[in-house]
Amino acid sequence: MKTLSLFVVALLFPFTESVCPDKELGLQPWMPGHSTDHRVIIGYGRKVLLTTSATVHSIEILNGGKLVIADTNRPILLRAKHILIGNKGELHIGSPDCPYKGNLTISLFGRLDDSDQEHRYFGRKFIGVGTGGILQIHGQKKLSWTFLNKTVHPEESNDNSYLYQKSWGSRGIIIHLISPDTGKVLHNDRFDTYQSKDESRRLAKYVDGVEAGFIIAMVVNDEGSNNLEDSAKRSLSRLGSQHVSSLGFRHPWTFIAVKGNTSSVVEDHAIYQGSKASSEAHSSCVFQLSYGDHFTITTTSQWVQEAEWTDWFDRDDERGSGDWEKLSDLHRAHPDQTCSNPLDIQAETLDGVPSNQTGDVIHKNDKNYGFVCLNKDQGPLGVCNNYRVRFLCGKLIHPKASVSIKLLSTSTILELAQEPKGWGPGDRVVVASTDYSMHQTEEFTLLPCTTCTPHQVKVQGNTQFIHMGEEVDGVDMRAEVGLLTRNILLHGEMEPSCYGNEACKFFDYDTFGGHLKVEQGFKKFHMSGVELQHMGQQTMGHYPVHFHMNGDVDQRGGYDPPTSVSGLSIHHSFSRCVTIHSSNGLLVKDVVGYDILGHCFFMEDGPEERNTFDHCLGLMVRAGTLLPSDRDSKMCRDITEGAYPGYVANPRQDCSATSTFWIANPNNNLINCAAAGSEETGFWFIFHHVPTGPSEGLYSPGQTEHTPMGQFTNNRAHSNFRAGLILDNGVKTTKANDKDKRPFLSLVGARYGPHQDADPFKARVPALIHKFVAYKNQDHGAWLRGGDVWLDDCQFADNGIGLTLASGGTFPDDDGSHQQVKNSLFVGESDNHGMPLPDSQIWGLGGVDLTGRTLPRGIDFPIRGMQIYDGPIIVQNCTFRKYITLEGRHSSAFGFRLNNSWQSCPNNNVTDITFDRVPITSRVFFGEPGPWFSKMQMDGDKTTIFHDIDGSVSQYPGAFLVKEDNWLLRHPDCIDVPDWKAAICSGHYAQIYVQTRNPANLNMQIVRDEYPDWPLTLEGALGKRKHYQQFQPVIMLAKGYTIHWDQAAPNEVTIWLINFNKNDWINLGLCYPQGTTLTIISDIHHRLTKQTRKTGVFMRTMQREKINHSNLARGYYYWEEDTGLLFLRIQANNHREQFAFCSIKGCERVKITAVIPQGSPASNCMAHAYPRHAEMPVVDVPMPRKIPNTRMHSPEHFLEVKLESYSTRFFHIKEDFAFTEVNGRKFYQPEDGVQLTVIDGHNGTVTECIVFRNSVLQGIPAQIDNYISGLRDSSVVLMTSKGNLVTRGSWTKILEKLGVDRKVLLKDKVAFVGFKGSFHPGWVHLEVDSARAKIHQVLPIPVVPKKQL
């Protein structure tokens, strides 16, 4: 019957063990005691319940053995060198439905150099879950982390101080009743003991009724003694007053005491000094609260005499015997303006120099006598200065009484976004930095708080730094607050210092912590509500939580429910947080990782997929030694294991990638996670071209580079050094060798192009980054390189550079893809100013308000919102806020990659942009030589361009913005934007990619036939030691160009047609030495298959015009030997997809093979080519019309001005013309001389147009000078000239008044844009020529000066 009963119970309650495992029937109590030699084996069906603390050498659970930890009201400490859960072994601590409620610590002890044999798989100091093992640990459910919901400042007290003040109208004795427990005022009252004896009796009754222990603070205001009778005096004496019995008329009196404790009394009493003198009583007392908090009560009772200074008087001067300024003389002369008994005197010279700074010997300077300086005291030839004096005169007194309470708290109240369920006194929390440095992260201990609201906690100590708890300028900058304490603790016991390990070169503390490792084939694993401290080791494979080669750990692998870790706190770890190694489908949720060495949330070999990080927080992630990517610069240089002999580390390229989230396969999910401070990067998507380590062979080469991205939503990154988010780079998957000496797993280049099924021949699948927030990252908010990477609804603020979207360099590897950012917010310098610190933080002026703030890089670093690099990209419906250029700091909403050698795509499209508190001069900056920009001599610096689709940037819809001095892209109607170092142009643009071999170390010069005086010199995108070189200029289509070299022409030139649509063409002349033999073919190169197909040949023709009649199969070239130019037409014959660089059939190319005569000179044919082949500049695409000011959403706008002064000649007849055009309105100059058109710099309206004839300039130059002097400040002055201008004379000095900072030699034709004002804008511009002078530019209206750095 007994057996039957047990069987029935088992049927009725089959899952009893999963509810409360320590209540399972049949568990044997186990109390092993304390012996470090005791090696415990629990097996063969033995099931034990640990009920008390124990110390053993080790525990092995296997073969049906089970260990359960009892949930008791007594803390349990279990110490062991290791715990191994082997095949069919089980360890249970709580369950999902019955979380462990007690306090349990599992402490792993042991040293790296122990003599014990280490386990072949798990090593030392571990909890190991082997094949067939079960580990279930479930601590109490607690809120893992949340946000600060109110900003905390170091200087602020969390409790409001109290101040009570009264003067006339509140006569009598004022009393405050104060709680000794909180310092709060419980009640206050006033008793007019001057007016009424009833008030005196009421006072006595009030005092007698106060319970013992409460604090009483009293002051007299005005008068309180007249009707203060004996009963009240006796009551106050019983409190401990010594002075109340002698209180007289208008005597100040203060009193503080604890009722029932006369020794606590603090009292003061003063005598009334009459109506013209001050008197005061003052008492102060400090009262202690719990946890070091205290409050100070201060009482004052005063008669206050205020004072004011008279006017200055100068009765005498220095003539005669000296300067006498006697008070008696001044009082007789000015009885209503002086006083007979002043409180002080001041004397100074008439121009404001104080008498003690003049060097004169002063005879007398006395408030009651006056001031005297005698000439005889100043030496033989000395004479006193002429002085003036003033006196400080007192007013009639008035009463003033105050009671103040200042709470001086060594604790802080944190206002949280969520109710901190499960948090309690004694728990430790960490508050993230909200500035650039992760080292502003702070730890605190929770205190009891009876007055806290459900969303508040009190912590011990005050913050050292500002921690934001609010949205700033539209960006959520709230600090994360993480709970570190759990009721189950796994920790490693540590030695006091580092020992016996290579890591000791870099760390002075022991880094040999405990670790937890899960082996392939485990049966079940779930862990929640656990704290892990001092876990991880600076040795490979030993991490706080490590899933090693487990394959699928969700339903796909037969795990139901899926494997998960949740609610963990991993802090002060010596190697990572959670490592996922060749394991898939793991759920990592609500995990906090803090103060970690090496990558925190880490994927190891590349095949890890379908894992989910949900609501995880990592902060204070430091460099570690394990992998090159973990290491900082010093470690990178010092650790050369795995490198080839002769290796010289380049830390910024090979190493220095420590990241909070290191994602080795894009097919993983990151949701609601925060990377709140790393030495390098918050989130880094990295690529293994082939799987590495024991995962070798698990996928085909290049698969991860094409794998679609999992979900990346609602994540945030801040306080990181390199970037908040990087999607770029791979790791080196080959061993070091003589060709590549870098160690295995060093950082290398990689290109990401997501496609369906990771197949580049199938449809592209965009990687979607949604609701990402990046702020206060020193270098980048995000750097994303790849194919289709699309951002939506993201926020970037206070980053050195908000966002860079990068493609493949030469042109995108995933041709036809593009990157885009839409519906997003960029903030340059927010109202999160940070705070000045004594460390290396950069502090300087900045922001719209030009106040002190922390800065991301150097003081003059050019902060940029959207950095345009190569492309193609789309920026759509984005807002840029608070980007402002300062004199000496070129910040801008849109900028370009600094020192860029790569291509810039004309299909970089910008549309629907909103600017908020971004001056029009700060919208874009193309760069200029100087700090950070260097010499602007690299190819990419010279070829920058983007397309302003709707004119929301430039106010010219459809315009292209190009660098101002790139004459390959300009035409006669382009409009200069001096503040941007740009020009607004129109046209059809594409690129050619010129690849050269033999030699490769040469420079190329390309010239447009329409602008032969403005060649573009390119150095090439690759180093001069490469076996080939490449040049990537942007060109205007349907134009002619010539190419020249600084050495003999290369033997092989391949010209790729980039961004050409079908039938697009250019004519090209390439310079070759005489005697060159040429072979020219055309082909199509398919970049995916790497196959090249010849499509045609070029035949020589003796008629240059015939090159325009080439076709696909046969082309023509014209060899002009006297100039050395090889002419041919480059034309696209196939259609191109929207964003593709090459045609749908592949990249169309022309390949020129030349046999160059030995010893040929440099192939520069410029002198022979021009002016012979020069052409008249033609505008093929008309310039767009400017958006009317009435449609602008800002009072700022561009004012378009055009000035021309020129001569024409028809046979022997010469005619001069000059005009000024302002926003389409022309002002023709009617007479010889100069015409001045004046514009109001505040609103852009033309106020006057006037001509000064040559006769005036020569005869009466003062006339034009007086005219300029009479103009209002902030006037824009436009000048043209006509006829034979008077180029010399004093009239030319007006140019200096209008902003020309040096003398110039004028010529007949002048076009000048100047400015009358207290500053000189950067757009002031002067052009002079003997035949034609022209300026066409925009001016920012209103005209305002740049703020100084």
PDB file of N, CA, C and O in Angstrom, residues 634-681:
ATOM      1  N   LYS A 634      49.396  49.011 -25.549  1.00  0.00           N
ATOM      2  CA  LYS A 634      50.568  48.436 -24.876  1.00  0.00           C
ATOM      3  C   LYS A 634      50.573  46.918 -24.996  1.00  0.00           C
ATOM      4  O   LYS A 634      51.599  46.298 -25.301  1.00  0.00           O
ATOM      5  N   MET A 635      49.430  46.304 -24.744  1.00  0.00           N
ATOM      6  CA  MET A 635      49.348  44.849 -24.863  1.00  0.00           C
ATOM      7  C   MET A 635      49.635  44.408 -26.290  1.00  0.00           C
ATOM      8  O   MET A 635      50.314  43.396 -26.525  1.00  0.00           O
ATOM      9  N   CYS A 636      49.140  45.160 -27.244  1.00  0.00           N
ATOM     10  CA  CYS A 636      49.323  44.796 -28.651  1.00  0.00           C
ATOM     11  C   CYS A 636      50.803  44.779 -29.021  1.00  0.00           C
ATOM     12  O   CYS A 636      51.272  43.903 -29.750  1.00  0.00           O
ATOM     13  N   ARG A 637      51.542  45.718 -28.487  1.00  0.00           N
ATOM     14  CA  ARG A 637      52.976  45.784 -28.801  1.00  0.00           C
ATOM     15  C   ARG A 637      53.766  44.738 -28.026  1.00  0.00           C
ATOM     16  O   ARG A 637      54.748  44.192 -28.535  1.00  0.00           O
ATOM     17  N   ASP A 638      53.335  44.449 -26.787  1.00  0.00           N
ATOM     18  CA  ASP A 638      54.130  43.570 -25.924  1.00  0.00           C
ATOM     19  C   ASP A 638      53.842  42.089 -26.147  1.00  0.00           C
ATOM     20  O   ASP A 638      54.717  41.246 -25.913  1.00  0.00           O
ATOM     21  N   ILE A 639      52.622  41.748 -26.566  1.00  0.00           N
ATOM     22  CA  ILE A 639      52.256  40.337 -26.740  1.00  0.00           C
ATOM     23  C   ILE A 639      52.441  39.987 -28.215  1.00  0.00           C
ATOM     24  O   ILE A 639      51.645  40.399 -29.062  1.00  0.00           O
ATOM     25  N   THR A 640      53.450  39.240 -28.506  1.00  0.00           N
ATOM     26  CA  THR A 640      53.742  38.888 -29.906  1.00  0.00           C
ATOM     27  C   THR A 640      53.558  37.407 -30.178  1.00  0.00           C
ATOM     28  O   THR A 640      53.933  36.918 -31.246  1.00  0.00           O
ATOM     29  N   GLU A 641      52.958  36.690 -29.220  1.00  0.00           N
ATOM     30  CA  GLU A 641      52.705  35.262 -29.421  1.00  0.00           C
ATOM     31  C   GLU A 641      51.824  35.070 -30.650  1.00  0.00           C
ATOM     32  O   GLU A 641      50.795  35.729 -30.811  1.00  0.00           O
ATOM     33  N   GLY A 642      52.199  34.201 -31.524  1.00  0.00           N
ATOM     34  CA  GLY A 642      51.439  33.927 -32.732  1.00  0.00           C
ATOM     35  C   GLY A 642      51.816  34.804 -33.898  1.00  0.00           C
ATOM     36  O   GLY A 642      51.323  34.603 -35.012  1.00  0.00           O
ATOM     37  N   ALA A 643      52.693  35.789 -33.677  1.00  0.00           N
ATOM     38  CA  ALA A 643      53.129  36.653 -34.771  1.00  0.00           C
ATOM     39  C   ALA A 643      54.351  36.053 -35.460  1.00  0.00           C
ATOM     40  O   ALA A 643      55.095  35.257 -34.878  1.00  0.00           O
ATOM     41  N   TYR A 644      54.556  36.466 -36.684  1.00  0.00           N
ATOM     42  CA  TYR A 644      55.729  36.009 -37.440  1.00  0.00           C
ATOM     43  C   TYR A 644      56.927  36.883 -37.054  1.00  0.00           C
ATOM     44  O   TYR A 644      56.761  38.082 -36.769  1.00  0.00           O
ATOM     45  N   PRO A 645      58.115  36.297 -37.003  1.00  0.00           N
ATOM     46  CA  PRO A 645      59.295  37.099 -36.628  1.00  0.00           C
ATOM     47  C   PRO A 645      59.396  38.363 -37.483  1.00  0.00           C
ATOM     48  O   PRO A 645      59.220  38.335 -38.699  1.00  0.00           O
ATOM     49  N   GLY A 646      59.676  39.460 -36.815  1.00  0.00           N
ATOM     50  CA  GLY A 646      59.781  40.740 -37.504  1.00  0.00           C
ATOM     51  C   GLY A 646      58.491  41.542 -37.486  1.00  0.00           C
ATOM     52  O   GLY A 646      58.443  42.667 -38.005  1.00  0.00           O
ATOM     53  N   TYR A 647      57.454  40.990 -36.889  1.00  0.00           N
ATOM     54  CA  TYR A 647      56.169  41.688 -36.815  1.00  0.00           C
ATOM     55  C   TYR A 647      56.291  42.960 -35.976  1.00  0.00           C
ATOM     56  O   TYR A 647      56.840  42.949 -34.874  1.00  0.00           O
ATOM     57  N   VAL A 648      55.799  44.065 -36.497  1.00  0.00           N
ATOM     58  CA  VAL A 648      55.723  45.328 -35.758  1.00  0.00           C
ATOM     59  C   VAL A 648      54.252  45.700 -35.659  1.00  0.00           C
ATOM     60  O   VAL A 648      53.574  45.923 -36.667  1.00  0.00           O
ATOM     61  N   ALA A 649      53.761  45.747 -34.438  1.00  0.00           N
ATOM     62  CA  ALA A 649      52.329  45.942 -34.225  1.00  0.00           C
ATOM     63  C   ALA A 649      51.896  47.339 -34.645  1.00  0.00           C
ATOM     64  O   ALA A 649      52.605  48.320 -34.453  1.00  0.00           O
ATOM     65  N   ASN A 650      50.706  47.398 -35.225  1.00  0.00           N
ATOM     66  CA  ASN A 650      50.011  48.665 -35.474  1.00  0.00           C
ATOM     67  C   ASN A 650      48.714  48.598 -34.669  1.00  0.00           C
ATOM     68  O   ASN A 650      47.691  48.114 -35.152  1.00  0.00           O
ATOM     69  N   PRO A 651      48.748  49.058 -33.409  1.00  0.00           N
ATOM     70  CA  PRO A 651      47.629  48.777 -32.498  1.00  0.00           C
ATOM     71  C   PRO A 651      46.272  49.247 -33.004  1.00  0.00           C
ATOM     72  O   PRO A 651      45.275  48.538 -32.845  1.00  0.00           O
ATOM     73  N   ARG A 652      46.203  50.409 -33.631  1.00  0.00           N
ATOM     74  CA  ARG A 652      44.895  50.911 -34.050  1.00  0.00           C
ATOM     75  C   ARG A 652      44.314  50.094 -35.198  1.00  0.00           C
ATOM     76  O   ARG A 652      43.107  50.124 -35.426  1.00  0.00           O
ATOM     77  N   GLN A 653      45.145  49.351 -35.917  1.00  0.00           N
ATOM     78  CA  GLN A 653      44.642  48.515 -37.001  1.00  0.00           C
ATOM     79  C   GLN A 653      44.547  47.046 -36.612  1.00  0.00           C
ATOM     80  O   GLN A 653      43.600  46.362 -36.977  1.00  0.00           O
ATOM     81  N   ASP A 654      45.521  46.556 -35.862  1.00  0.00           N
ATOM     82  CA  ASP A 654      45.586  45.122 -35.571  1.00  0.00           C
ATOM     83  C   ASP A 654      44.799  44.749 -34.309  1.00  0.00           C
ATOM     84  O   ASP A 654      44.321  43.619 -34.196  1.00  0.00           O
ATOM     85  N   CYS A 655      44.719  45.658 -33.364  1.00  0.00           N
ATOM     86  CA  CYS A 655      44.161  45.352 -32.036  1.00  0.00           C
ATOM     87  C   CYS A 655      43.155  46.443 -31.664  1.00  0.00           C
ATOM     88  O   CYS A 655      42.414  46.917 -32.504  1.00  0.00           O
ATOM     89  N   SER A 656      43.140  46.804 -30.388  1.00  0.00           N
ATOM     90  CA  SER A 656      42.381  47.960 -29.879  1.00  0.00           C
ATOM     91  C   SER A 656      40.935  47.940 -30.342  1.00  0.00           C
ATOM     92  O   SER A 656      40.457  48.867 -30.998  1.00  0.00           O
ATOM     93  N   ALA A 657      40.222  46.883 -30.010  1.00  0.00           N
ATOM     94  CA  ALA A 657      38.827  46.768 -30.424  1.00  0.00           C
ATOM     95  C   ALA A 657      37.931  46.304 -29.273  1.00  0.00           C
ATOM     96  O   ALA A 657      36.833  45.792 -29.511  1.00  0.00           O
ATOM     97  N   THR A 658      38.364  46.471 -28.042  1.00  0.00           N
ATOM     98  CA  THR A 658      37.587  46.005 -26.891  1.00  0.00           C
ATOM     99  C   THR A 658      36.152  46.511 -26.985  1.00  0.00           C
ATOM    100  O   THR A 658      35.920  47.708 -27.097  1.00  0.00           O
ATOM    101  N   SER A 659      35.190  45.596 -26.925  1.00  0.00           N
ATOM    102  CA  SER A 659      33.793  45.952 -27.165  1.00  0.00           C
ATOM    103  C   SER A 659      32.883  45.322 -26.129  1.00  0.00           C
ATOM    104  O   SER A 659      33.160  44.239 -25.614  1.00  0.00           O
ATOM    105  N   THR A 660      31.795  46.017 -25.867  1.00  0.00           N
ATOM    106  CA  THR A 660      30.802  45.478 -24.940  1.00  0.00           C
ATOM    107  C   THR A 660      30.055  44.311 -25.578  1.00  0.00           C
ATOM    108  O   THR A 660      29.843  43.275 -24.941  1.00  0.00           O
ATOM    109  N   PHE A 661      29.669  44.470 -26.832  1.00  0.00           N
ATOM    110  CA  PHE A 661      29.008  43.386 -27.579  1.00  0.00           C
ATOM    111  C   PHE A 661      29.868  43.097 -28.809  1.00  0.00           C
ATOM    112  O   PHE A 661      30.019  43.948 -29.685  1.00  0.00           O
ATOM    113  N   TRP A 662      30.439  41.898 -28.852  1.00  0.00           N
ATOM    114  CA  TRP A 662      31.310  41.484 -29.963  1.00  0.00           C
ATOM    115  C   TRP A 662      30.555  40.407 -30.729  1.00  0.00           C
ATOM    116  O   TRP A 662      30.454  39.270 -30.302  1.00  0.00           O
ATOM    117  N   ILE A 663      30.015  40.770 -31.874  1.00  0.00           N
ATOM    118  CA  ILE A 663      29.082  39.921 -32.604  1.00  0.00           C
ATOM    119  C   ILE A 663      29.788  39.388 -33.852  1.00  0.00           C
ATOM    120  O   ILE A 663      30.043  40.131 -34.799  1.00  0.00           O
ATOM    121  N   ALA A 664      30.101  38.089 -33.842  1.00  0.00           N
ATOM    122  CA  ALA A 664      30.901  37.488 -34.910  1.00  0.00           C
ATOM    123  C   ALA A 664      30.056  36.940 -36.048  1.00  0.00           C
ATOM    124  O   ALA A 664      30.606  36.392 -37.000  1.00  0.00           O
ATOM    125  N   ASN A 665      28.754  37.045 -35.938  1.00  0.00           N
ATOM    126  CA  ASN A 665      27.857  36.598 -37.003  1.00  0.00           C
ATOM    127  C   ASN A 665      26.646  37.515 -36.979  1.00  0.00           C
ATOM    128  O   ASN A 665      26.040  37.711 -35.914  1.00  0.00           O
ATOM    129  N   PRO A 666      26.270  38.107 -38.112  1.00  0.00           N
ATOM    130  CA  PRO A 666      25.171  39.083 -38.078  1.00  0.00           C
ATOM    131  C   PRO A 666      23.808  38.480 -37.768  1.00  0.00           C
ATOM    132  O   PRO A 666      22.897  39.207 -37.367  1.00  0.00           O
ATOM    133  N   ASN A 667      23.654  37.156 -37.929  1.00  0.00           N
ATOM    134  CA  ASN A 667      22.352  36.542 -37.709  1.00  0.00           C
ATOM    135  C   ASN A 667      22.116  36.262 -36.223  1.00  0.00           C
ATOM    136  O   ASN A 667      21.977  35.121 -35.780  1.00  0.00           O
ATOM    137  N   ASN A 668      22.117  37.344 -35.455  1.00  0.00           N
ATOM    138  CA  ASN A 668      21.806  37.287 -34.035  1.00  0.00           C
ATOM    139  C   ASN A 668      20.971  38.508 -33.695  1.00  0.00           C
ATOM    140  O   ASN A 668      20.965  39.498 -34.435  1.00  0.00           O
ATOM    141  N   ASN A 669      20.259  38.446 -32.598  1.00  0.00           N
ATOM    142  CA  ASN A 669      19.317  39.497 -32.248  1.00  0.00           C
ATOM    143  C   ASN A 669      19.825  40.296 -31.053  1.00  0.00           C
ATOM    144  O   ASN A 669      20.223  39.726 -30.036  1.00  0.00           O
ATOM    145  N   LEU A 670      19.774  41.606 -31.203  1.00  0.00           N
ATOM    146  CA  LEU A 670      20.081  42.497 -30.091  1.00  0.00           C
ATOM    147  C   LEU A 670      18.913  43.450 -29.935  1.00  0.00           C
ATOM    148  O   LEU A 670      18.615  44.241 -30.847  1.00  0.00           O
ATOM    149  N   ILE A 671      18.277  43.374 -28.779  1.00  0.00           N
ATOM    150  CA  ILE A 671      17.042  44.121 -28.550  1.00  0.00           C
ATOM    151  C   ILE A 671      17.132  44.791 -27.174  1.00  0.00           C
ATOM    152  O   ILE A 671      17.463  44.141 -26.179  1.00  0.00           O
ATOM    153  N   ASN A 672      16.875  46.082 -27.135  1.00  0.00           N
ATOM    154  CA  ASN A 672      16.779  46.823 -25.863  1.00  0.00           C
ATOM    155  C   ASN A 672      18.068  46.766 -25.045  1.00  0.00           C
ATOM    156  O   ASN A 672      18.029  46.800 -23.815  1.00  0.00           O
ATOM    157  N   CYS A 673      19.201  46.655 -25.701  1.00  0.00           N
ATOM    158  CA  CYS A 673      20.473  46.526 -24.983  1.00  0.00           C
ATOM    159  C   CYS A 673      21.186  47.873 -24.904  1.00  0.00           C
ATOM    160  O   CYS A 673      20.960  48.771 -25.715  1.00  0.00           O
ATOM    161  N   ALA A 674      22.083  47.978 -23.931  1.00  0.00           N
ATOM    162  CA  ALA A 674      22.832  49.215 -23.717  1.00  0.00           C
ATOM    163  C   ALA A 674      24.308  48.900 -23.559  1.00  0.00           C
ATOM    164  O   ALA A 674      24.685  48.043 -22.757  1.00  0.00           O
ATOM    165  N   ALA A 675      25.130  49.588 -24.342  1.00  0.00           N
ATOM    166  CA  ALA A 675      26.587  49.516 -24.216  1.00  0.00           C
ATOM    167  C   ALA A 675      27.033  50.851 -23.642  1.00  0.00           C
ATOM    168  O   ALA A 675      27.206  51.830 -24.364  1.00  0.00           O
ATOM    169  N   ALA A 676      27.211  50.878 -22.328  1.00  0.00           N
ATOM    170  CA  ALA A 676      27.337  52.141 -21.603  1.00  0.00           C
ATOM    171  C   ALA A 676      28.770  52.409 -21.157  1.00  0.00           C
ATOM    172  O   ALA A 676      28.991  52.868 -20.045  1.00  0.00           O
ATOM    173  N   GLY A 677      29.734  52.120 -22.010  1.00  0.00           N
ATOM    174  CA  GLY A 677      31.092  52.488 -21.688  1.00  0.00           C
ATOM    175  C   GLY A 677      32.096  51.381 -21.903  1.00  0.00           C
ATOM    176  O   GLY A 677      32.124  50.406 -21.174  1.00  0.00           O
ATOM    177  N   SER A 678      32.915  51.548 -22.939  1.00  0.00           N
ATOM    178  CA  SER A 678      33.976  50.589 -23.246  1.00  0.00           C
ATOM    179  C   SER A 678      35.226  51.370 -23.609  1.00  0.00           C
ATOM    180  O   SER A 678      35.143  52.510 -24.069  1.00  0.00           O
ATOM    181  N   GLU A 679      36.378  50.720 -23.445  1.00  0.00           N
ATOM    182  CA  GLU A 679      37.622  51.372 -23.859  1.00  0.00           C
ATOM    183  C   GLU A 679      37.643  51.638 -25.356  1.00  0.00           C
ATOM    184  O   GLU A 679      38.355  52.520 -25.815  1.00  0.00           O
ATOM    185  N   GLU A 680      36.867  50.876 -26.121  1.00  0.00           N
ATOM    186  CA  GLU A 680      36.848  51.106 -27.560  1.00  0.00           C
ATOM    187  C   GLU A 680      35.419  51.285 -28.087  1.00  0.00           C
ATOM    188  O   GLU A 680      35.023  52.368 -28.419  1.00  0.00           O
ATOM    189  N   THR A 681      34.625  50.208 -28.124  1.00  0.00           N
ATOM    190  CA  THR A 681      33.377  50.249 -28.888  1.00  0.00           C
ATOM    191  C   THR A 681      32.243  49.596 -28.114  1.00  0.00           C
ATOM    192  O   THR A 681      32.456  48.663 -27.338  1.00  0.00           O
TER     193      THR A 681
END
